[in-house]
Amino acid sequence: MVRVPTARCFTWKCTRARYDRMARPGIAALTALIATPFLAPLPAGAHAFGQRYDLPLPLWLYASGAGAVVALSFAVMALVLHSRRSDPESLYVDVLSLAGLRWLGHPCVVTTVRALSVGLFGLILAACFFGDPGPFDNVAPTFVWVIWWVGLAFLSALFGNLWDLLNPWVNLFRWGERLSGGPPRRRPYPAWLGQWPAVVLFFAFVWMELVFEGAEKPRALGVLILIYSVITWLGMARFGRAAWLRHGEAFSVAFGVLARFAPLHGTGREAAGNGDGEADGPGRALRLRFPAAGLLVPAPMPVSYVCFVILLLTSVTFDGILETPFWQSVLAWVSESTALRGALVYLQQAGVDLLVLIETLALAIAYLVFIGGYAAVSWLIGAAGSERRALRDLAGYFVLSLVPIAIAYHLSHYLSYLLIAGQNIIPLASDPFGIGWDLFGTRAYRLDIGVVSAKMIWYVAVTAIVLGHVIAVWLAHVMALRVFSTRRQALFSQLPMLVLMVAYTMISLWILSQPIVA
Amino acid sequence: MGFSRRLSGIALFFGRARRSALRAAEARGLARNFGNRGRRRVLIVGFGFISSWLMPRDGSAAEAKRFAVPIEKGSTPKVQRTLRVTEGDTVEIRFTSDRLLVLHLHGLDIEARVGPGQPAVMAFEATVAGRFPMEVHGQGANGALLYVEVHPR
């Protein structure tokens, strides 16, 4: 697991002693395969700070959460039983039309924010290549993995899609277009390609976050950012800015999925997807809408989009599973099984990193299990609703209703990480390159590991998960009332979905009740 | 702690905040007034009694917690992989080891050298709740030696 990005793992300075892959924790059983495990020598004065794992949920809280999930599921069902077809999307307020907030949409404000974002992008890239090569004295790893990836995911889900505004690749590309005299004619984006480019790119990203242990080093991170920049710009140059953002830019799609849950929603020419020739500006309207209303869709989402959403769900859960004793016992089982031993020794001698291999396989298997499970439930929805519907349509209607559960688990899983590891940005802001600067006088800041109490984390986690589950059940029911012709059919169709949601929520709760062994 | 007893805590989840308010009130000698405020108050008082009986009682007052941890070939007996203490406790861990090791308790940032005939003591006050890994420097391959769990009060 990558030190910097993964949750609740703050072995910062200590990993210095463990750059060698053989010396990773959790690999004990695998290293035992080889006669002489290589032990990295201990550099004097290696220090860790700010490392605190979340405590496992106490049993009484775990049981209360689980009980509430089941009880509230039926309560929501009973409520929806008597409700009519509802249409929460039609309720919104345009924030920019409110007096006092109009300046938010002013081109000057928008351009300033975009310029700042591009400046930050430049700073991070410069730090990657010219700053300290270690991950702890360089601003880039902390910024990218903690502030940007985890922090922006939180903001996207709870506030609104800021990435649309901040995305430095788009902002740079837009300026490039303007300099070169407006966008040229693009090839139309092939419909069969759908969101598949985003799925592939996001799978690579998830793999780097959860399995590959190299993306925490600034130089490697810089190279990865450059490669991704080239892919993004080529995609936008070929198919047009808006088309690539909707189909190929993995982060626009990912933050976009999360932001469907958010109460703020920017609508404009770009967001509406009018494609080329649009004027600048993130949209002329900023709507305050019913939370989670964006997850209700008028038409089924395409298969590639369904696969993207499920990948997002898998990645969130998989990260938690890697920290459980269950995963340790899987590793132990693999390394002790006599059937696999020969193959493993052979692979290891061929220079394959066994832990990376096993985790990659596990990620792929987890993804396939999630896809298979969801496909099966989609089929059952059709069967239980006794209406002839294409499987792909049913899957496309209901996939987004699972998103609140993923957001809730993501929040519970990463909250202390963001609040504790995120503090690293305070000293790093003063000395982004690790060369002894003290710009803001915060270089000597020490992390406060007590910034959020263990109890607070528990309560936030269980509350979020129960709420997320309730919202998910509600969304699925609202969708079912639209998809099926009678209320009775809609209700029956939701029984398989309810089982899936309870199972998914229980897995999230169960992971939180496990002691972390990283 | 029996499973059923913890399970009864389900109701507690909803009553805890009130219970602590009640305790504060009791301490100020106001508890008697609660009885006069109708059935709901009575219910809360009853709830408070029941829940205080149900609550796990380990570490209701700050204590000194001592552990003796023998390390053999760089690992500890299974029962000592997790040391549980309560917030506010004064913790003292005595290590003995058959080889020379540098131990590091993360988060609290305490280091100790231990070796044959050279026992080590780590003493600290558990001020922040959480799960803290104790690692052996230069022996990352075995993961954490043990975890110190500081449970909230």
XYZ file of C-alpha atoms in Angstrom, chain B residues 13-151:
139
model
C -26.143 5.098 21.657
C -29.073 7.444 21.795
C -28.933 8.218 25.485
C -25.296 8.879 26.072
C -25.165 12.627 25.674
C -28.079 13.037 28.019
C -26.509 10.693 30.490
C -23.361 12.734 30.732
C -25.428 15.881 31.167
C -27.284 14.128 33.929
C -24.076 13.144 35.645
C -22.900 16.722 35.566
C -26.211 17.771 37.060
C -25.950 15.135 39.762
C -22.560 16.378 40.678
C -24.028 19.802 41.237
C -26.744 18.331 43.438
C -29.534 19.041 41.001
C -30.571 15.480 40.411
C -33.523 15.691 42.761
C -35.217 18.259 40.573
C -35.409 15.903 37.664
C -38.133 13.826 39.309
C -40.492 16.788 39.285
C -40.324 17.386 35.583
C -42.646 14.684 34.476
C -42.366 11.217 33.142
C -39.778 11.969 30.557
C -37.260 13.044 33.131
C -37.940 9.956 35.197
C -37.318 7.928 32.123
C -34.027 9.653 31.519
C -32.928 9.166 35.117
C -33.842 5.496 34.867
C -32.018 5.308 31.610
C -28.996 6.883 33.193
C -28.925 4.279 35.958
C -29.421 1.389 33.586
C -26.866 2.632 31.152
C -24.261 3.341 33.789
C -24.719 -0.221 34.902
C -24.448 -1.447 31.323
C -21.443 0.612 30.367
C -18.126 -1.152 30.226
C -16.364 -0.201 33.390
C -12.768 -0.806 32.471
C -10.721 2.231 33.261
C -13.345 4.484 34.727
C -10.546 6.226 36.600
C -7.048 6.986 35.395
C -4.746 4.182 36.377
C -1.184 3.099 36.032
C -1.052 0.263 33.514
C 2.032 -1.931 33.486
C 2.947 -4.483 30.869
C 5.864 -6.866 30.629
C 6.559 -7.808 27.024
C 9.109 -10.489 26.243
C 10.388 -10.362 22.665
C 11.731 -13.541 21.167
C 13.298 -13.571 17.719
C 11.798 -10.182 17.070
C 8.199 -11.015 17.888
C 5.912 -11.081 20.879
C 3.467 -13.687 22.221
C 0.088 -13.486 20.494
C -1.765 -12.337 23.598
C 0.461 -9.291 23.737
C 0.018 -8.053 20.189
C -2.492 -5.466 21.360
C -2.039 -3.613 24.629
C -5.240 -1.897 25.719
C -5.268 1.143 27.952
C -7.662 3.993 28.606
C -7.164 7.660 27.886
C -5.405 9.315 30.807
C -3.698 6.145 32.015
C -0.037 6.158 32.830
C 1.461 3.359 30.799
C 4.663 1.514 31.478
C 5.873 -1.194 29.113
C 8.894 -3.284 30.087
C 10.614 -5.079 27.257
C 13.091 -7.890 27.306
C 14.592 -9.256 24.130
C 16.944 -11.961 22.974
C 18.449 -9.682 20.357
C 19.381 -6.060 20.010
C 16.439 -4.055 18.704
C 15.382 -0.455 18.356
C 11.699 -0.070 19.187
C 9.651 2.875 18.085
C 6.162 3.732 19.220
C 4.585 5.755 16.435
C 2.438 8.762 17.096
C 3.825 9.149 20.575
C 7.352 9.074 19.168
C 9.131 7.119 21.838
C 12.226 5.124 21.051
C 13.913 2.462 23.135
C 16.861 0.141 22.655
C 16.486 -3.325 24.019
C 18.816 -6.313 23.910
C 20.000 -9.412 25.754
C 20.576 -8.453 29.380
C 19.481 -4.931 28.572
C 15.769 -4.546 29.307
C 14.050 -1.344 28.244
C 11.159 0.623 29.681
C 8.776 2.832 27.750
C 6.706 5.046 30.003
C 4.197 7.606 28.816
C 0.875 9.146 29.560
C -1.879 8.082 27.169
C -3.250 11.523 26.359
C -4.686 10.878 22.884
C -7.018 7.997 22.053
C -6.148 5.909 19.038
C -4.327 2.862 17.819
C -0.567 3.236 17.764
C 1.777 0.777 16.122
C 5.057 -0.174 17.777
C 7.579 -1.062 15.172
C 11.057 -2.486 15.223
C 13.349 -0.276 13.227
C 15.164 -2.068 10.471
C 12.837 -4.997 10.759
C 9.904 -3.681 8.836
C 9.437 -7.073 7.220
C 7.557 -8.271 10.259
C 5.149 -5.379 10.346
C 4.267 -3.949 13.708
C 5.615 -5.676 16.790
C 2.449 -4.804 18.647
C -0.229 -2.122 18.820
C -1.051 0.109 21.751
C -4.760 0.896 21.784
C -5.712 3.909 23.843
C -9.475 3.784 24.274
